CSV table of C-alpha atoms in Angstrom, one decimal:
chain,number,residue,atom,x,y,z
A,27,MET,CA,0.0,0.0,0.0
A,28,LYS,CA,1.1,3.6,-0.7
A,29,ASN,CA,2.7,5.4,2.2
A,30,TYR,CA,2.0,9.0,3.0
A,31,ILE,CA,4.1,11.5,4.9
A,32,LEU,CA,2.8,12.2,8.4
A,33,ASP,CA,3.2,15.9,8.2
A,34,GLY,CA,3.8,18.1,11.2
A,35,ARG,CA,5.0,17.5,14.7
A,36,TYR,CA,2.4,14.9,15.8
A,37,LYS,CA,4.5,13.4,18.6
A,38,ASP,CA,5.1,16.8,20.2
A,39,LEU,CA,1.5,17.7,19.7
A,40,LEU,CA,0.2,14.6,21.4
A,41,GLN,CA,2.6,14.9,24.3
A,42,PHE,CA,1.6,18.5,24.8
A,43,HIS,CA,-2.0,17.4,25.2
A,44,ASN,CA,-0.9,14.6,27.6
A,45,ILE,CA,-1.7,11.8,25.2
A,46,ASN,CA,0.5,8.7,25.5
A,47,VAL,CA,2.1,8.3,22.1
A,48,GLU,CA,3.1,4.6,22.7
A,49,GLU,CA,-0.5,3.6,23.6
A,50,VAL,CA,-1.8,5.4,20.6
A,51,LEU,CA,0.5,3.6,18.2
A,52,LYS,CA,-0.1,0.2,19.9
A,53,ARG,CA,-3.9,0.6,19.6
A,54,ALA,CA,-3.5,1.7,16.0
A,55,GLN,CA,-1.5,-1.4,15.3
A,56,LEU,CA,1.5,0.7,14.2
A,57,PRO,CA,5.2,0.2,15.0
A,58,GLY,CA,6.2,1.6,18.3
A,59,GLY,CA,8.8,3.8,16.7
A,60,ALA,CA,6.6,5.0,13.9
A,61,LEU,CA,6.9,8.7,14.9
A,62,ASN,CA,10.6,8.6,15.7
A,63,HIS,CA,11.7,8.5,12.1
A,64,HIS,CA,13.2,11.6,10.5
A,65,ILE,CA,10.4,11.5,8.0
A,66,PRO,CA,7.4,9.5,9.5
A,67,THR,CA,5.1,7.8,7.0
A,68,MET,CA,1.9,5.8,7.2
A,69,THR,CA,-0.5,4.1,4.9
A,70,GLU,CA,-3.9,5.7,4.5
A,71,ALA,CA,-5.5,2.9,6.5
A,72,GLY,CA,-2.8,3.2,9.2
A,73,TYR,CA,-3.3,7.0,9.4
A,74,TYR,CA,-7.0,6.6,9.9
A,75,ARG,CA,-6.4,4.0,12.6
A,76,PHE,CA,-3.9,6.4,14.2
A,77,MET,CA,-6.6,9.2,14.3
A,78,LYS,CA,-9.2,6.8,15.7
A,79,ALA,CA,-6.8,5.7,18.4
A,80,ILE,CA,-6.1,9.3,19.4
A,81,ASP,CA,-9.8,9.9,19.7
A,82,TYR,CA,-10.4,6.7,21.8
A,83,LEU,CA,-7.5,7.2,24.2
A,84,ALA,CA,-8.0,10.9,24.8
A,85,GLY,CA,-11.7,10.5,25.7
A,86,ASP,CA,-12.2,14.2,25.2
A,87,ASP,CA,-15.0,15.5,23.0
A,88,ALA,CA,-13.1,18.8,22.5
A,89,LEU,CA,-9.8,17.3,21.4
A,90,PRO,CA,-10.3,17.9,17.7
A,91,ILE,CA,-10.7,21.6,18.5
A,92,LYS,CA,-7.8,21.7,20.9
A,93,LEU,CA,-5.5,20.0,18.4
A,94,SER,CA,-6.6,22.2,15.6
A,95,CYS,CA,-6.4,25.4,17.6
A,96,THR,CA,-3.0,24.7,19.2
A,97,ASP,CA,-1.0,27.9,19.4
A,98,ARG,CA,0.9,28.7,16.2
A,99,ILE,CA,-0.8,25.9,14.3
A,100,GLU,CA,0.2,27.7,11.1
A,101,SER,CA,3.8,26.5,11.7
A,102,PHE,CA,2.6,22.9,11.8
A,103,SER,CA,3.8,22.4,8.2
A,104,PRO,CA,5.1,24.6,5.3
A,105,PRO,CA,1.9,24.2,3.1
A,106,ILE,CA,-0.2,25.3,6.1
A,107,PHE,CA,2.1,28.3,6.8
A,108,ALA,CA,1.9,29.2,3.1
A,109,SER,CA,-1.9,29.2,3.2
A,110,TYR,CA,-1.8,31.3,6.4
A,111,CYS,CA,0.1,33.9,4.3
A,112,ALA,CA,-2.7,34.0,1.7
A,113,LYS,CA,-4.6,37.2,0.7
A,114,ASN,CA,-7.9,36.0,2.3
A,115,GLY,CA,-9.9,32.9,3.3
A,116,ALA,CA,-10.8,31.9,-0.3
A,117,ALA,CA,-7.1,32.0,-1.4
A,118,CYS,CA,-6.2,30.1,1.8
A,119,ILE,CA,-8.7,27.3,1.1
A,120,GLU,CA,-7.6,27.1,-2.5
A,121,ARG,CA,-3.9,26.8,-1.5
A,122,LEU,CA,-4.7,24.1,1.0
A,123,ALA,CA,-6.7,22.2,-1.6
A,124,LYS,CA,-3.8,22.3,-4.0
A,125,ASP,CA,-1.2,21.3,-1.5
A,126,LYS,CA,-3.3,18.8,0.6
A,127,ARG,CA,-1.3,15.8,-0.8
A,128,LEU,CA,1.8,17.2,1.0
A,129,ILE,CA,-0.1,17.1,4.3
A,130,GLY,CA,-2.0,13.8,4.4
A,131,PRO,CA,-4.1,11.3,2.4
A,132,MET,CA,-7.0,13.6,1.8
A,133,HIS,CA,-8.4,15.9,-0.8
A,134,PHE,CA,-10.4,19.2,-0.6
A,135,ILE,CA,-13.1,19.4,-3.3
A,136,ILE,CA,-14.1,23.0,-3.7
A,137,THR,CA,-17.4,24.2,-5.1
A,138,LYS,CA,-18.5,27.8,-5.3
A,139,ASP,CA,-21.6,29.8,-6.1
A,140,ASN,CA,-22.5,33.5,-5.7
A,141,ALA,CA,-23.1,33.1,-2.0
A,142,ASN,CA,-20.9,30.4,-0.5
A,143,MET,CA,-17.7,28.3,-1.0
A,144,THR,CA,-18.1,24.7,0.0
A,145,VAL,CA,-15.2,22.3,0.9
A,146,GLU,CA,-15.9,18.6,0.7
A,147,ILE,CA,-13.3,16.4,2.4
A,148,ILE,CA,-12.6,13.0,0.7
A,149,GLY,CA,-9.9,10.3,1.2
A,150,GLU,CA,-7.6,8.8,-1.4
A,151,ASP,CA,-9.2,5.3,-1.2
A,152,GLU,CA,-12.9,5.3,-1.7
A,153,ASN,CA,-13.1,2.0,0.1
A,154,LEU,CA,-11.8,3.6,3.4
A,155,GLU,CA,-14.1,5.8,5.5
A,156,LEU,CA,-12.6,9.0,6.9
A,157,PRO,CA,-12.8,8.9,10.7
A,158,ALA,CA,-15.3,11.4,12.2
A,159,PHE,CA,-12.5,12.6,14.5
A,160,LEU,CA,-10.4,13.6,11.5
A,161,ILE,CA,-13.3,15.4,9.9
A,162,SER,CA,-14.0,17.3,13.1
A,163,SER,CA,-10.4,18.3,13.3
A,164,GLU,CA,-10.4,19.5,9.7
A,165,PHE,CA,-13.6,21.6,10.2
A,166,SER,CA,-12.1,23.1,13.4
A,167,PHE,CA,-8.8,23.8,11.7
A,168,LEU,CA,-10.4,25.6,8.7
A,169,THR,CA,-12.6,27.7,10.9
A,170,ASN,CA,-9.8,28.5,13.3
A,171,ILE,CA,-7.2,29.5,10.8
A,172,ILE,CA,-9.7,31.9,9.0
A,173,ARG,CA,-10.7,33.4,12.4
A,174,ARG,CA,-7.1,33.9,13.4
A,175,ALA,CA,-5.9,35.3,10.1
A,176,THR,CA,-8.7,37.8,9.9
A,177,LYS,CA,-9.1,38.6,13.6
A,178,GLU,CA,-12.9,38.2,13.0
A,179,ASN,CA,-15.3,35.7,14.6
A,180,ILE,CA,-16.2,34.1,11.3
A,181,ASN,CA,-18.5,31.1,11.3
A,182,PRO,CA,-19.4,28.5,8.6
A,183,VAL,CA,-22.8,28.9,7.2
A,184,SER,CA,-23.4,25.1,7.1
A,185,ALA,CA,-21.6,21.8,7.9
A,186,GLU,CA,-22.5,18.2,7.0
A,187,MET,CA,-20.9,14.9,8.2
A,188,LYS,CA,-21.5,11.3,7.6
A,189,GLU,CA,-21.1,10.7,11.3
A,190,PRO,CA,-21.9,13.9,13.2
A,191,PRO,CA,-20.8,14.1,16.9
A,192,ASP,CA,-23.3,13.0,19.5
A,193,ASN,CA,-22.6,16.1,21.5
A,194,ASN,CA,-22.6,19.9,20.8
A,195,THR,CA,-18.9,20.6,21.4
A,196,LEU,CA,-18.0,21.0,17.7
A,197,SER,CA,-21.3,22.7,16.7
A,198,ASP,CA,-20.8,25.2,19.5
A,199,PHE,CA,-17.2,26.0,18.4
A,200,LEU,CA,-18.4,26.4,14.8
A,201,ASN,CA,-21.5,28.3,15.9
A,202,CYS,CA,-23.2,26.2,13.2
A,203,SER,CA,-25.4,23.1,13.3
A,204,ILE,CA,-24.0,19.9,11.8
A,205,ALA,CA,-26.4,18.0,9.5
A,206,LEU,CA,-26.3,14.2,8.8
A,207,ASN,CA,-25.5,13.6,5.2
A,208,ASN,CA,-23.6,11.2,2.9
A,209,ARG,CA,-20.8,13.8,2.5
A,210,ASN,CA,-18.4,15.6,4.8
A,211,THR,CA,-18.7,19.3,3.8
A,212,ILE,CA,-18.3,22.7,5.3
A,213,SER,CA,-19.4,26.0,3.7
A,214,PHE,CA,-18.4,29.6,4.3
A,215,ALA,CA,-20.0,32.8,3.0
A,216,CYS,CA,-18.0,34.2,0.1
A,217,SER,CA,-18.2,37.6,1.7
A,218,ASP,CA,-16.5,36.3,4.8
A,219,LEU,CA,-13.8,34.6,2.7
A,220,GLU,CA,-13.0,38.0,1.0
A,221,ILE,CA,-12.0,39.6,4.3
A,222,PRO,CA,-8.3,40.3,4.1
A,223,PHE,CA,-5.9,38.2,6.1
A,224,ILE,CA,-3.9,40.2,8.6
A,225,SER,CA,-1.2,37.5,8.1
A,226,TYR,CA,-1.1,38.2,4.3
A,227,ASP,CA,2.5,38.0,3.1
A,228,GLU,CA,3.0,37.8,-0.6
A,229,GLY,CA,6.8,37.8,-0.2
A,230,MET,CA,6.6,34.7,2.0
A,231,TRP,CA,4.3,33.0,-0.5
A,232,SER,CA,6.7,33.8,-3.3
A,233,TYR,CA,9.4,32.1,-1.2
A,234,PHE,CA,7.4,28.9,-0.7
A,235,GLU,CA,5.6,28.6,-4.0
A,236,PRO,CA,8.3,27.4,-6.3
A,237,GLU,CA,9.5,24.6,-4.0
A,238,ILE,CA,6.0,23.5,-3.1
A,239,ASN,CA,5.0,23.3,-6.8
A,240,LYS,CA,8.2,21.4,-7.5
A,241,ARG,CA,7.5,18.8,-4.9
A,242,LEU,CA,3.9,18.4,-6.1
A,243,ALA,CA,5.2,17.8,-9.6
A,244,GLU,CA,7.6,15.2,-8.2
A,245,LEU,CA,4.8,13.4,-6.5
A,246,ASP,CA,3.1,13.1,-9.9
A,247,VAL,CA,6.2,11.8,-11.6
A,248,ASP,CA,7.7,9.5,-8.9
A,249,GLU,CA,5.8,8.6,-5.7
A,250,SER,CA,9.1,7.5,-4.1
A,251,THR,CA,10.0,11.2,-3.8
A,252,ALA,CA,7.2,11.6,-1.3
A,253,ALA,CA,9.5,10.4,1.5
A,254,ARG,CA,11.6,13.5,0.9
A,255,VAL,CA,8.9,16.1,0.7
A,256,ARG,CA,8.5,16.9,4.4
A,257,SER,CA,12.2,17.2,5.0
A,258,ALA,CA,12.8,19.4,2.0
A,259,LEU,CA,9.9,21.7,2.7
A,260,SER,CA,10.7,22.0,6.4
A,261,GLU,CA,14.0,23.5,5.5
A,262,LEU,CA,12.2,26.4,3.9
A,263,LEU,CA,10.7,27.6,7.1
A,264,PRO,CA,12.6,30.6,8.3
A,265,SER,CA,14.3,30.4,11.7
A,266,GLY,CA,12.0,31.1,14.5
A,267,VAL,CA,8.8,30.1,12.7
A,268,CYS,CA,8.6,26.6,14.2
């Protein structure tokens, strides 16, 4: 099975939230040293088991929000940081959609009308179901990064999940009800996504763009290069960002 780079400092993030990394890996049926490699990788199925194990062992309904709203989450990975430097929320989401393969085994499918922009989250393998914990984390992350970058209390206009939470923790954070549907989608008003990002930095994006595009092209040509993506991109982060 294809391996994907486990982007970001997952081990540090879990330890920060007092989650036992060894227990998570054991429950997910992953090697005990899976996160100790210089460039950690997992199969899509392994990654989903990893997310489910975190959810089970944490026993905290608010954990997806806590993980996604960790201080300086924009430094979690270079593609996320580049999106944080975007002009506005629409540009941020579009960059994340383009670069998502450098973050994990997921895709953002974007649709847009005159009123709203909708993001549907799908996996690589249609035979594998995305964990509800992961969808909750993605919804929280998108909402949080837009709020942080605009300094505005922006809320999605709608959200749908195949497995909505059985509590109100996520809907309270989003300030939006979560409907049961056969898709995992979140929608924002286009007017909200046009609010300028205070974090906008075209110079920083120009710094990241060529290398990110190069790595995406390499993924299309030779999947073996994926094991080098995270290492190469991490070197682009200026000193003090992480």
